[in-house]
Structure formats: structure tokens, C-alpha cells
Short mmCIF file of C-alpha atoms and ligand atoms in Angstrom, two decimals:
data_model
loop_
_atom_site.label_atom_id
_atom_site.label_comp_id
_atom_site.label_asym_id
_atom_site.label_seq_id
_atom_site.Cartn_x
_atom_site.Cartn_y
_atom_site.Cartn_z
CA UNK A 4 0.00 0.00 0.00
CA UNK A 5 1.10 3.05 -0.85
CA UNK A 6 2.09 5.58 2.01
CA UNK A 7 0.29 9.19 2.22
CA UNK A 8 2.83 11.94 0.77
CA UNK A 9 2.88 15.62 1.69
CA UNK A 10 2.49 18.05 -1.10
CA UNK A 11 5.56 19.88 -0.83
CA UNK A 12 9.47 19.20 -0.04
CA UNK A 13 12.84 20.56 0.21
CA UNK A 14 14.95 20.17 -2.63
CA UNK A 15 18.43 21.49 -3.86
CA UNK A 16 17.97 23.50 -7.17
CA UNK A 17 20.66 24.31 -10.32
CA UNK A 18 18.73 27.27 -11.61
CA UNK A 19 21.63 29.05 -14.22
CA UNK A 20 24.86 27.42 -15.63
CA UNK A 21 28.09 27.98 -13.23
CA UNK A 22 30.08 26.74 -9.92
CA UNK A 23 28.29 25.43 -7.34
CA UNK A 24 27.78 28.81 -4.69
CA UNK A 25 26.20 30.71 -7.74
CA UNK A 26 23.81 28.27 -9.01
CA UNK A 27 22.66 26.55 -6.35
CA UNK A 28 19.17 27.30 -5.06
CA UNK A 29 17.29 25.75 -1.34
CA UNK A 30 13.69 25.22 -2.36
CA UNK A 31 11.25 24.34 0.35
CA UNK A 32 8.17 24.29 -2.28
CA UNK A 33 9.00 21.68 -4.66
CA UNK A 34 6.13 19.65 -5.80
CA UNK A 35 5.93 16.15 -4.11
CA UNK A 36 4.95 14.13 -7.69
CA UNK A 37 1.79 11.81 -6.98
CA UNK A 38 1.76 9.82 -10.57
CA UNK A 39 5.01 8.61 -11.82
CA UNK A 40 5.96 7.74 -15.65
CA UNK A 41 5.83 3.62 -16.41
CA UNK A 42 8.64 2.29 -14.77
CA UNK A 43 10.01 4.63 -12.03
CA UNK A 44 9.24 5.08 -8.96
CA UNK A 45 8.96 7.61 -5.91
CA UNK A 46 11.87 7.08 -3.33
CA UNK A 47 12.33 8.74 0.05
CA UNK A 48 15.45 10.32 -0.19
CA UNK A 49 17.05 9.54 2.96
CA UNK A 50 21.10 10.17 1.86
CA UNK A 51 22.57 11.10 -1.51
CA UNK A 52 26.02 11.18 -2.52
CA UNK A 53 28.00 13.96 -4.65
CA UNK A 54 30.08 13.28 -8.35
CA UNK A 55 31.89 15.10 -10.47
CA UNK A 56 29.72 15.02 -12.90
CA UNK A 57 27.13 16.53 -10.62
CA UNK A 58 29.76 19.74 -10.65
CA UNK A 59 30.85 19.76 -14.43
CA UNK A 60 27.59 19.73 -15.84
CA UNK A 61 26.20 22.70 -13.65
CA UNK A 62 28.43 24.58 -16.37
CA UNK A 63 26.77 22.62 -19.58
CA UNK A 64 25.11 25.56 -21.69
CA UNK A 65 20.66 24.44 -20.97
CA UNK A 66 20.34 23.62 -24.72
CA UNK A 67 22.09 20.26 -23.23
CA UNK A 68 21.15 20.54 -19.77
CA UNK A 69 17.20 21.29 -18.49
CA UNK A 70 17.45 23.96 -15.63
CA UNK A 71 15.96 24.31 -12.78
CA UNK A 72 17.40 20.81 -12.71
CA UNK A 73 17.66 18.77 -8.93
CA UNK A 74 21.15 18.60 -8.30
CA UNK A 75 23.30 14.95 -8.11
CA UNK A 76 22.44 11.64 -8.81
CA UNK A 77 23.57 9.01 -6.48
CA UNK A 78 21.15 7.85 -3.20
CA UNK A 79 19.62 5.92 -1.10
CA UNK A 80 16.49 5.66 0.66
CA UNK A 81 12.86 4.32 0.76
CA UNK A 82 10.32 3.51 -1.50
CA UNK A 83 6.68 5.34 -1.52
CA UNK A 84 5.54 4.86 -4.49
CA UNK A 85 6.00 1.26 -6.45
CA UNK A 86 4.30 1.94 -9.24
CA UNK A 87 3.64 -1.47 -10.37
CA UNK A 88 7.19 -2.58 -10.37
CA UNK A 89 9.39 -5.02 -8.52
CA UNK A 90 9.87 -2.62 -5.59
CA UNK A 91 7.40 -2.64 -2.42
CA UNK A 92 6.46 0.11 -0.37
CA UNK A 93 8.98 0.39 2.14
CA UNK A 94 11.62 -1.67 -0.14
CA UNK A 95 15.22 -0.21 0.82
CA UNK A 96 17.32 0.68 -1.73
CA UNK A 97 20.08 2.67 -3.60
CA UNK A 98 20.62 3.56 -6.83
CA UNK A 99 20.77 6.53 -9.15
CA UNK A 100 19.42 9.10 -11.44
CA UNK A 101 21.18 8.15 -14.27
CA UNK A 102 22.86 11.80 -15.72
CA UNK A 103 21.52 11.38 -19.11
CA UNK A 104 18.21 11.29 -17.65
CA UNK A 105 18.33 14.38 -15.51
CA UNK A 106 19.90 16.16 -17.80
CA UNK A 107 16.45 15.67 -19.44
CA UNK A 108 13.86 15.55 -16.78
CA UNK A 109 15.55 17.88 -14.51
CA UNK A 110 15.28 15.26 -12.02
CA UNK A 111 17.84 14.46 -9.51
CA UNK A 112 18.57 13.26 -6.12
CA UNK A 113 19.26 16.36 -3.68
CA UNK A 114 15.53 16.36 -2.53
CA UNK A 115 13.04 14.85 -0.77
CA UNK A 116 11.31 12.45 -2.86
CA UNK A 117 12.88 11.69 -6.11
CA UNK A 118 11.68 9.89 -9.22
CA UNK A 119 14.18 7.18 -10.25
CA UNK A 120 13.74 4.41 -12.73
CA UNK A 121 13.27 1.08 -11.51
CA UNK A 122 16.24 0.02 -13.58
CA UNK A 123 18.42 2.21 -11.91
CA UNK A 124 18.18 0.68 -8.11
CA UNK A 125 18.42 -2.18 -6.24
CA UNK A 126 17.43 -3.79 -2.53
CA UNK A 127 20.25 -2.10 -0.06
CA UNK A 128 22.37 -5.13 1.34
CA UNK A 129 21.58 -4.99 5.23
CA UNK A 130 24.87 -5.23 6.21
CA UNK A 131 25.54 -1.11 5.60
CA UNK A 132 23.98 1.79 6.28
CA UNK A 133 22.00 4.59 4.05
CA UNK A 134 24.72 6.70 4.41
CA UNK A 135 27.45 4.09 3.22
CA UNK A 136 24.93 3.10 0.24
CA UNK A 137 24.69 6.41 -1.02
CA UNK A 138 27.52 6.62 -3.12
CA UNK A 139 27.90 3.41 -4.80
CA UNK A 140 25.63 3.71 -8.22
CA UNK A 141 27.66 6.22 -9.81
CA UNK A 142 31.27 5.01 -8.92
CA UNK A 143 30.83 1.55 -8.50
CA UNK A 144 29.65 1.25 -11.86
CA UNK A 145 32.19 2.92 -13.39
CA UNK A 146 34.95 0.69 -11.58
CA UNK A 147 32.72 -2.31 -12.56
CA UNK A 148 31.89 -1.23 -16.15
CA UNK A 149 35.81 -0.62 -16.82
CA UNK A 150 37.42 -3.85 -14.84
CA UNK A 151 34.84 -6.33 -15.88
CA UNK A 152 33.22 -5.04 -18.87
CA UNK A 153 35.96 -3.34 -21.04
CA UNK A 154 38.96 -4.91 -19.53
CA UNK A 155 38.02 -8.41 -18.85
CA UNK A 156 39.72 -8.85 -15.84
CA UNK A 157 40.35 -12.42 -14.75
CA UNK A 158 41.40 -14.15 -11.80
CA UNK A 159 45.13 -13.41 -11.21
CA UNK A 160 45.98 -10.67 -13.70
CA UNK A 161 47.47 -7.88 -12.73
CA UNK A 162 45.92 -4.35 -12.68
CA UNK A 163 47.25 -0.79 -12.39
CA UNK A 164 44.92 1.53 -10.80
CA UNK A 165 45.70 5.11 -11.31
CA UNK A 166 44.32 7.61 -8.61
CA UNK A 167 43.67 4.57 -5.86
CA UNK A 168 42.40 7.12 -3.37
CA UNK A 169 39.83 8.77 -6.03
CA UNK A 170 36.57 6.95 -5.50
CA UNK A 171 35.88 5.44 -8.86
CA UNK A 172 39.50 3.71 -7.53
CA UNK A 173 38.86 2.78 -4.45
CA UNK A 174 36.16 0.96 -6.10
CA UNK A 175 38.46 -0.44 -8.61
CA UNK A 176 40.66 -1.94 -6.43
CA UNK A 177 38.20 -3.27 -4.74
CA UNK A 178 36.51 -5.40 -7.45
CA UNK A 179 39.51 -6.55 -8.74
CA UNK A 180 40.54 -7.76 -5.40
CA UNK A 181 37.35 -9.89 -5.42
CA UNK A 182 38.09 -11.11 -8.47
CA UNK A 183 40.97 -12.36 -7.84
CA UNK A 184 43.81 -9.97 -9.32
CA UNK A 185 47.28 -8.23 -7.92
CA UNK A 186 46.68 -4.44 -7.79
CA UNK A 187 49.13 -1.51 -7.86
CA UNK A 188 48.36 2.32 -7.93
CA UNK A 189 48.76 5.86 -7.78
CA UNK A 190 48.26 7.79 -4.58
CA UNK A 191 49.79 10.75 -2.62
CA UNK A 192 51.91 9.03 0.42
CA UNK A 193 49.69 10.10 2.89
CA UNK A 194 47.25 8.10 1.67
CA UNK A 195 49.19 4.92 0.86
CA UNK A 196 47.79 3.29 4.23
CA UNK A 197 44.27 3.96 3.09
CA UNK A 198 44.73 2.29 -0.20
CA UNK A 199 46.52 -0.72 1.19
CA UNK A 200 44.03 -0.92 3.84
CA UNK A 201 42.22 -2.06 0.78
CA UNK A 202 44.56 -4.93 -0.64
CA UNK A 203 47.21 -2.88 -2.95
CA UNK A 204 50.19 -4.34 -3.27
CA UNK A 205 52.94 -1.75 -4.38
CA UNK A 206 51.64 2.39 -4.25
CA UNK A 207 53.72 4.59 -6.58
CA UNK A 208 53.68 8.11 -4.63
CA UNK A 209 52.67 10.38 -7.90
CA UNK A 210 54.09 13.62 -6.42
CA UNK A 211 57.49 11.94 -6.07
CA UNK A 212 58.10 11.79 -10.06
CA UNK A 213 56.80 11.19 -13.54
CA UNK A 214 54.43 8.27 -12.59
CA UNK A 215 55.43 6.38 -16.22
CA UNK A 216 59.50 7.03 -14.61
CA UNK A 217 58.41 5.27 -11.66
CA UNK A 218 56.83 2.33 -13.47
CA UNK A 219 59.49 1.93 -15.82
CA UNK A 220 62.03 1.88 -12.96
CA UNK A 221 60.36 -0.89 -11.61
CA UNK A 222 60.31 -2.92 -14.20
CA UNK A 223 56.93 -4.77 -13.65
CA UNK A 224 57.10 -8.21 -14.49
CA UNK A 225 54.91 -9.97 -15.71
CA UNK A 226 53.56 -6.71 -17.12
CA UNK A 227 50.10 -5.45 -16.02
CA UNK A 228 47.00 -6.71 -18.03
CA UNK A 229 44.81 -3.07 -17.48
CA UNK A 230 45.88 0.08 -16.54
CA UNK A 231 42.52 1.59 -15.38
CA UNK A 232 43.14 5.51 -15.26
CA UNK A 233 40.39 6.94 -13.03
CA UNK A 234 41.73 10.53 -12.62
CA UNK A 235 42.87 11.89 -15.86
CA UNK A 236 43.24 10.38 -19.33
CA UNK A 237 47.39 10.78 -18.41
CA UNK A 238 49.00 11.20 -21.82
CA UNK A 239 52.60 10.04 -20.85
CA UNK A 240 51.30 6.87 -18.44
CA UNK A 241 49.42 5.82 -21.73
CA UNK A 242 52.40 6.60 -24.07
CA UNK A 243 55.00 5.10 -22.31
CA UNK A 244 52.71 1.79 -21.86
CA UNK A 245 54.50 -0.73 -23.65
CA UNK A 246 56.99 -0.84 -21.27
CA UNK A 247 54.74 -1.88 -18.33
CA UNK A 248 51.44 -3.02 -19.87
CA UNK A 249 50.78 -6.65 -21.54
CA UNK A 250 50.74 -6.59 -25.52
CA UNK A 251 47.28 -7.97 -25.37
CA UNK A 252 46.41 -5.37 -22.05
CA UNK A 253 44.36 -2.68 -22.26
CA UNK A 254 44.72 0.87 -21.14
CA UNK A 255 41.15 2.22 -19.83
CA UNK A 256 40.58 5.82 -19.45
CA UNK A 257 37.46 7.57 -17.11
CA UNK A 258 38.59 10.28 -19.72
CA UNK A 259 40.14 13.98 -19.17
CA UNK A 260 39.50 15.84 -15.85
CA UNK A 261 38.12 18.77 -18.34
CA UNK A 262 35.98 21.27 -15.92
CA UNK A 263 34.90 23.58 -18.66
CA UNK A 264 35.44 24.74 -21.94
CA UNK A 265 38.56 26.03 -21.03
CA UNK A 266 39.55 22.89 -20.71
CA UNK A 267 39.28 21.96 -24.36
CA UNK A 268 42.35 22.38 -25.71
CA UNK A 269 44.05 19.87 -23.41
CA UNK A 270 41.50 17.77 -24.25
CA UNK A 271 42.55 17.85 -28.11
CA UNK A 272 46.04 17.36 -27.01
CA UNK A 273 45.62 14.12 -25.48
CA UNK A 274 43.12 12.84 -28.44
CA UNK A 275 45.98 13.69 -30.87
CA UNK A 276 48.77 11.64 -28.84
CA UNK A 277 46.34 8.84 -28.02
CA UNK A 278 44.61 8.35 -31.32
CA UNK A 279 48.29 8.88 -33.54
CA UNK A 280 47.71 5.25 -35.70
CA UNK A 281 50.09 2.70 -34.58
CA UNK A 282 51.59 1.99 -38.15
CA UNK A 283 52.63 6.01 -38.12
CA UNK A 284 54.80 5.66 -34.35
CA UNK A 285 51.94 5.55 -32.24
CA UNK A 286 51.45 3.39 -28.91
CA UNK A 287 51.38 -0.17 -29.68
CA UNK A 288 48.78 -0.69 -26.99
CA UNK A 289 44.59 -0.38 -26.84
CA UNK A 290 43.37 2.45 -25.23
CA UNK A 291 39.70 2.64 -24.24
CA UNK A 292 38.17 6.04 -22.93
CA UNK A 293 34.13 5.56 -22.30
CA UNK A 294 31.37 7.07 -20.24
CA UNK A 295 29.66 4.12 -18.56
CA UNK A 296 26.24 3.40 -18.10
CA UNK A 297 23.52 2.54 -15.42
CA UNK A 298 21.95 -0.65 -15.65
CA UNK A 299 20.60 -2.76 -12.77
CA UNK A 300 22.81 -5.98 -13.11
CA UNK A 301 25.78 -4.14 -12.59
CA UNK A 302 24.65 -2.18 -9.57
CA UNK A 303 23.22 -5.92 -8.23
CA UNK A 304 26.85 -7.12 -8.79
CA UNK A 305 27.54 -3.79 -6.58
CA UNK A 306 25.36 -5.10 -3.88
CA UNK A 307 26.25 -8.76 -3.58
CA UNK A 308 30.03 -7.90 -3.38
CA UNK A 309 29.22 -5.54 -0.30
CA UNK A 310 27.10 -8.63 0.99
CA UNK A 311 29.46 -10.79 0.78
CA UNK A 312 31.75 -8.23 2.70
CA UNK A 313 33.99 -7.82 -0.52
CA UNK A 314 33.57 -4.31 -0.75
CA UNK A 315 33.18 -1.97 1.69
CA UNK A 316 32.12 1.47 -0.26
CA UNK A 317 34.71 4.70 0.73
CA UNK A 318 33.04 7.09 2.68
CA UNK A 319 34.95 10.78 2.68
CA UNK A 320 32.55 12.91 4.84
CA UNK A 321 29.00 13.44 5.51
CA UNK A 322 27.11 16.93 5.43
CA UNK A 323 23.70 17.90 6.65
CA UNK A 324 21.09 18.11 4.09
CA UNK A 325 21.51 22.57 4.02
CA UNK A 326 24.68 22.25 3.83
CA UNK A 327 25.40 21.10 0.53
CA UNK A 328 27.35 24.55 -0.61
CA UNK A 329 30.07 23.07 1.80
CA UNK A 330 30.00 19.48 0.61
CA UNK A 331 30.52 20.81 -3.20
CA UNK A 332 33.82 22.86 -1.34
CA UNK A 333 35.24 19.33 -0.42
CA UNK A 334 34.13 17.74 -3.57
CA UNK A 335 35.98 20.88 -5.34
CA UNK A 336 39.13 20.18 -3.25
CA UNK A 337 39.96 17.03 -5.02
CA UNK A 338 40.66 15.64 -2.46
CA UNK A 339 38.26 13.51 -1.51
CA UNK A 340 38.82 9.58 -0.65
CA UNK A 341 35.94 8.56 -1.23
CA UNK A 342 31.91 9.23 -1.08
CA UNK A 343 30.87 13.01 -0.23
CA UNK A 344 27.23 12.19 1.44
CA UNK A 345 24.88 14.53 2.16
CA UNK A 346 22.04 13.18 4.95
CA UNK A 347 18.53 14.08 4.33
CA UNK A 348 17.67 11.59 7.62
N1 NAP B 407 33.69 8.21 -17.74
C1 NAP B 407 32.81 8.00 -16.79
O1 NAP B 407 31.77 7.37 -17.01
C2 NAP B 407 33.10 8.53 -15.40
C3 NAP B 407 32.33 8.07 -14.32
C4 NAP B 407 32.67 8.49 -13.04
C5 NAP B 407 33.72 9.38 -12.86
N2 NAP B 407 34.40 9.85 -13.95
C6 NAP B 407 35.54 10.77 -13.77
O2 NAP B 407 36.53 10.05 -13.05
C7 NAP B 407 37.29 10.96 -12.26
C8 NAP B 407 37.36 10.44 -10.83
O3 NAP B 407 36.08 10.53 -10.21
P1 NAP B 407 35.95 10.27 -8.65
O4 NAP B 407 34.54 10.43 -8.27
O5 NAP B 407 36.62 8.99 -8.31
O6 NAP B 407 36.82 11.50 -8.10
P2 NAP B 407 37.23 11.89 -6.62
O7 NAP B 407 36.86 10.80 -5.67
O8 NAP B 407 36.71 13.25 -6.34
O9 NAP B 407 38.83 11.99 -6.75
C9 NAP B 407 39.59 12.63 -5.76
C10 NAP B 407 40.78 11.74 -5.43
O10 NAP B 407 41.62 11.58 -6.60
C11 NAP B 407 42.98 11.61 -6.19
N3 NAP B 407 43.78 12.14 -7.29
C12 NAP B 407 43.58 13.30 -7.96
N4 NAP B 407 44.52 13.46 -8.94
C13 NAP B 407 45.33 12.37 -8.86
C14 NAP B 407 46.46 11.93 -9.61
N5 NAP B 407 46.93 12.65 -10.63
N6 NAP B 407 47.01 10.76 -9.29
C15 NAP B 407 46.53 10.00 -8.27
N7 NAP B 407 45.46 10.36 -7.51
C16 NAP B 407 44.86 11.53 -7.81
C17 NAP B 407 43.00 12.54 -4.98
O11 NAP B 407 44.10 12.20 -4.17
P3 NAP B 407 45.10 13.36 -3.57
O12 NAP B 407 44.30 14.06 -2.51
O13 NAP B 407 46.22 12.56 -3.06
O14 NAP B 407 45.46 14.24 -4.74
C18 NAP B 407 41.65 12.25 -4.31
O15 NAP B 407 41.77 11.22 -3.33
C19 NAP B 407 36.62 12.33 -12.41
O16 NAP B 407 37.31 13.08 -13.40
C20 NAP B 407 35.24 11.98 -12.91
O17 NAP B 407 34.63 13.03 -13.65
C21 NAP B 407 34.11 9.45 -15.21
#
């Protein structure tokens, strides 16, 4: 049955293109939605979890982006409206907005009660909390969609995480722990005992020197089977691959850390050195850059690994629900290790 709903409810707004303290907007009169498209359903937002995504696109010109748009897309909660699907009343779950879809609807998790497709939760494993869920859709998925999906990771190959601390890393390492691989990575050395804490073998400090130096001078043998580079789409780590990367590996990029337009020219850079053809001097390795996307079996792998206590999702910091300004500040730091959550509880 489904539960009575108020009319109205608190929501965090992106009403003009910018950074975060200009466009961001504390509604208390947001329409609580009462009938729901085929599909989705109505979800209690009880915590919700920043991206980077949920920054960069606040500065997308609205031919691409619908505004007044909800901000974010990761959370977790309780369903009030089922809607016909799988979900029950009271279900707990996590999940996400998918971006494509906001950027659309304008829907979005920093609120109250959000509309979210079916596809894009699942049941909360009750071994963690809302707050620890929140931040797994997004993330998770991308670590999943890169290890499993693109780079075909198998039990006892060896993978290269780049930016272990990030959280798309964290979850990286992570899943191809459960799997069964070696992992090495990136990090500053203040966070090497974090990332070990999570099964990483050898951490390559990358303010010390060139990363690709590093790698080179330690002659990995046998060579790594992925490189999975979740903080930048590195130009030199990629370049100078051959040397530690399998002939048959694959280099897998989250793509360039581009904030804005200004940004574009780097971007070009790296597509020229990347994409030079082999037969013409360029890398004699794959590279893979993709944007990944949402779909329920991955998120379920998601939730049986933290079941089975195989993952443990990377919490950073949690912020009261009017506070959000502050949690972008942290998420704007870059330095993060892990999930930004904001508590609507
Ligand atoms: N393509 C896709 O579908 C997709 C999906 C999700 C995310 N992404 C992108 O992936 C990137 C990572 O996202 P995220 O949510 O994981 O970010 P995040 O958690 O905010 O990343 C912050 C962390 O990255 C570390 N870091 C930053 N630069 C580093 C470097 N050069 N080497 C090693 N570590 C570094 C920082 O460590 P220090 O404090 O030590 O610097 C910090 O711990 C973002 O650019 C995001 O837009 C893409």
C-alpha cells in the first residue's frame, strides 16, 4: 500500500549554468509528484552522494542541460511509491538518477522524494547503512563497467589503478581484489595506508616523479593486463605503456578531468597523442576512454560484493542536508577519498 505523501518538499535546485555557490538554489516548495511515468518510482530520499559530474555539468550551456534541474544523482532511501514494479512500499534501496536522464527531466537526487527508474536501483544489502549506500551507483559502476566489462579482468591478472584514493579507484581496487587480481596504484603518500588498507600491493607516490619514470624503474614483471586511469586520461602513463602493460592489455581511461570549456584544448592534445595510428609511431597498446552506463545488473553485482563483505564502499565525509554549498567545497578540493554524502535523515 502506498504511504500518504505531503504536497511539498525541500529540494536542492541548479537554476543558471556555473560553480556550485552561484547556481545553487534551497527550495522548500517543490512539488511532491503523486503519478510517476511507467517504470520509475517515488523514493524517500534519505542520503545522496556527490560526483563530479554533478559539478561539471552545472556549467553545460541548458540547450544540453534542463534547468531548474535537482542537483546529483547518487542515493539511497525508501520507496513510496511502487508503481507497479518489482519494488514494495517500504523496499530499501540505492541507486541513481542516471545523468543522461536528468539532464532531461531535470530530475535528480538532492531532494526529498525523487523519481528514479526502476532500472536504476536495487534492494540495499543490510549489512551497511543509508549513508554508506549512497555513493555506490555512480562510482561503482564505473569501476565495474571498466574492470569487468571493457577490460576483462580475470582471476590473477594484474591491474594498475591510477588515482587509488579517487573513489571510482577505491572501487576499482576493490573489485579486482574480489576477483581475484594483484593491484598496484597511484596515490599521494599520505594516503598509501588507506589504499593498502584495501589490498594494494605496491603504491607509486605520484608527487614523487613522472608516474610512467616510476613504473618503468620498476620494471613490472609480468607486465600489467589493465591500466585503469580513473583521474585523468594521463598522456605520458598511456604513451609510455608498452613498457609496463601486456601486448594484449588494455589501457582504460574515465577520460580527461576537463571542468569547462577552457579545458578543451588539453582535451585535443591528449586525443591527438592517443589516437596517432600505430603503423605512423603511435602506442602499440589499446586504449579505451568511455562514459559508462547505469543498468541494474551491474549495480546488483555492486550489492552482492558488499554482501558478501567484498567491498566496503569509501566514505569521505558526511554533510547535513543545508549544507550542501560546503560538501561541493570538499568535492571541489579534489581531495576527496571517497563518497561526499549529504544526509537528508
Ligand atoms: N567516464 C565515466 O563514465 C566517469 C564516471 C565516473 C567518474 N568519472 C571521472 O573520473 C574521475 C574520478 O572521479 P571520482 O569520483 O573517483 O573522483 P574523486 O573521488 O573526487 O577523486 C579525488 C581523489 O583523486 C585523487 N587524485 C587526484 N589526482 C590524482 C592523480 N593525478 N594521481 C593520483 N590520484 C589523484 C585525490 O588524491 P590526492 O588528494 O592525493 O590528490 C583524491 O583522493 C573524475 O574526473 C570523474 O569526472 C568518469
Amino acid at each position: 500500500m502506498d504511504l500518504p505523501l505531503p504536497q511539498f518538499q525541500k529540494g536542492w535546485q541548479i537554476v543558471k549554468g556555473g560553480v556550485p555557490k552561484d547556481v545553487l538554489k534551497f527550495r522548500d516548495d517543490l512539488p511532491v509528484p503523486s503519478e510517476l511515468p511507467k517504470g520509475h518510482v517515488l523514493v524517500k530520499v534519505l542520503t545522496a552522494a556527490l560526483n563530479p559530474v554533478g559539478y561539471k555539468s552545472m556549467s553545460l550551456p541548458s540547450f544540453v542541460v534542463k534547468r531548474p534541474r535537482i542537483a546529483e544523482h547518487d542515493l539511497a532511501g525508501e520507496i513510496v511509491l511502487a508503481n507497479d514494479t518489482e519494488f514494495n512500499v517500504g523496499n530499501e534501496v540505492f541507486g541513481l538518477v542516471p545523468a543522461e536522464l536528468s539532464f532531461k527531466t531535470g530530475w535528480g537526487s538532492m531532494q526529498e522524494y525523487a523519481i528514479v527508474p526502476a532500472e536504476g536501483l536495487v534492494l540495499k544489502p543490510s549489512n551497511i547503512d543509508f549513508t554508506t549506500a549512497a555513493g555506490i551507483g555512480l562510482a561503482g559502476q564505473t569501476a565495474y563497467e571498466a574492470l569487468i566489462e571493457i577490460g576483462k579482468l580475470e582471476e590473477g591478472q594484474r591491474v594498475f589503478v591510477n588515482g587509488g584514493s579517487s573513489s571510482v579507484g577505491t572501487f576499482a581496487i576493490q573489485i579486482a581484489k574480489a576477483k581475484g587480481a594483484r593491484v598496484d596504484c597511484s596515490a599521494s603518500a599520505n594516503n598509501f595506508d588507506y589504499v593498502k588498507s584495501f589490498g594494494v600491493e605496491q603504491v607509486f607516490d605520484y608527487h614523487a616523479k613522472p608516474l610512467e619514470q616510476q613504473l618503468i624503474e620498476a620494471h613490472i614483471s609480468p607486465p600489467y593486463n589493465i591500466i585503469f586511469d580513473c583521474v585523468d586520461a594521463t598522456v605520458p602513463l598511456f604513451v609510455n605503456s608498452a613498457k609496463y602493460l601486456a601486448p594484449n592489455g588494455v589501457y582504460v581511461s574515465t577520460g580527461p578531468n576537463v571542468h569547462d570549456i577552457s579545458g578543451l584544448p588539453k582535451l585535443l592534445h591528449a586525443v591527438f597523442r592517443i589516437y596517432w595510428p600505430r603503423l605512423l609511431g603511435g602506442v602499440p597498446r589499446s586504449f579505451k576512454m568511455f562514459l559508462f552506463k547505469s543498468e541494474k545488473y551491474k549495480l546488483q553485482y555492486l550489492a552482492d560484493l558488499v554482501s558478501e563483505g567484498k567491498l566496503k564502499p569509501p566514505v569521505d565525509s558526511v554533510f547535513a542536508f543545508p549544507d550542501l554549498p560546503k560538501a561541493y567545497e570538499r568535492i571541489l578540493s579534489g581531495h576527496a577519498k571517497g563518497k561526499i554524502v549529504v544526509q537528508l535523515l
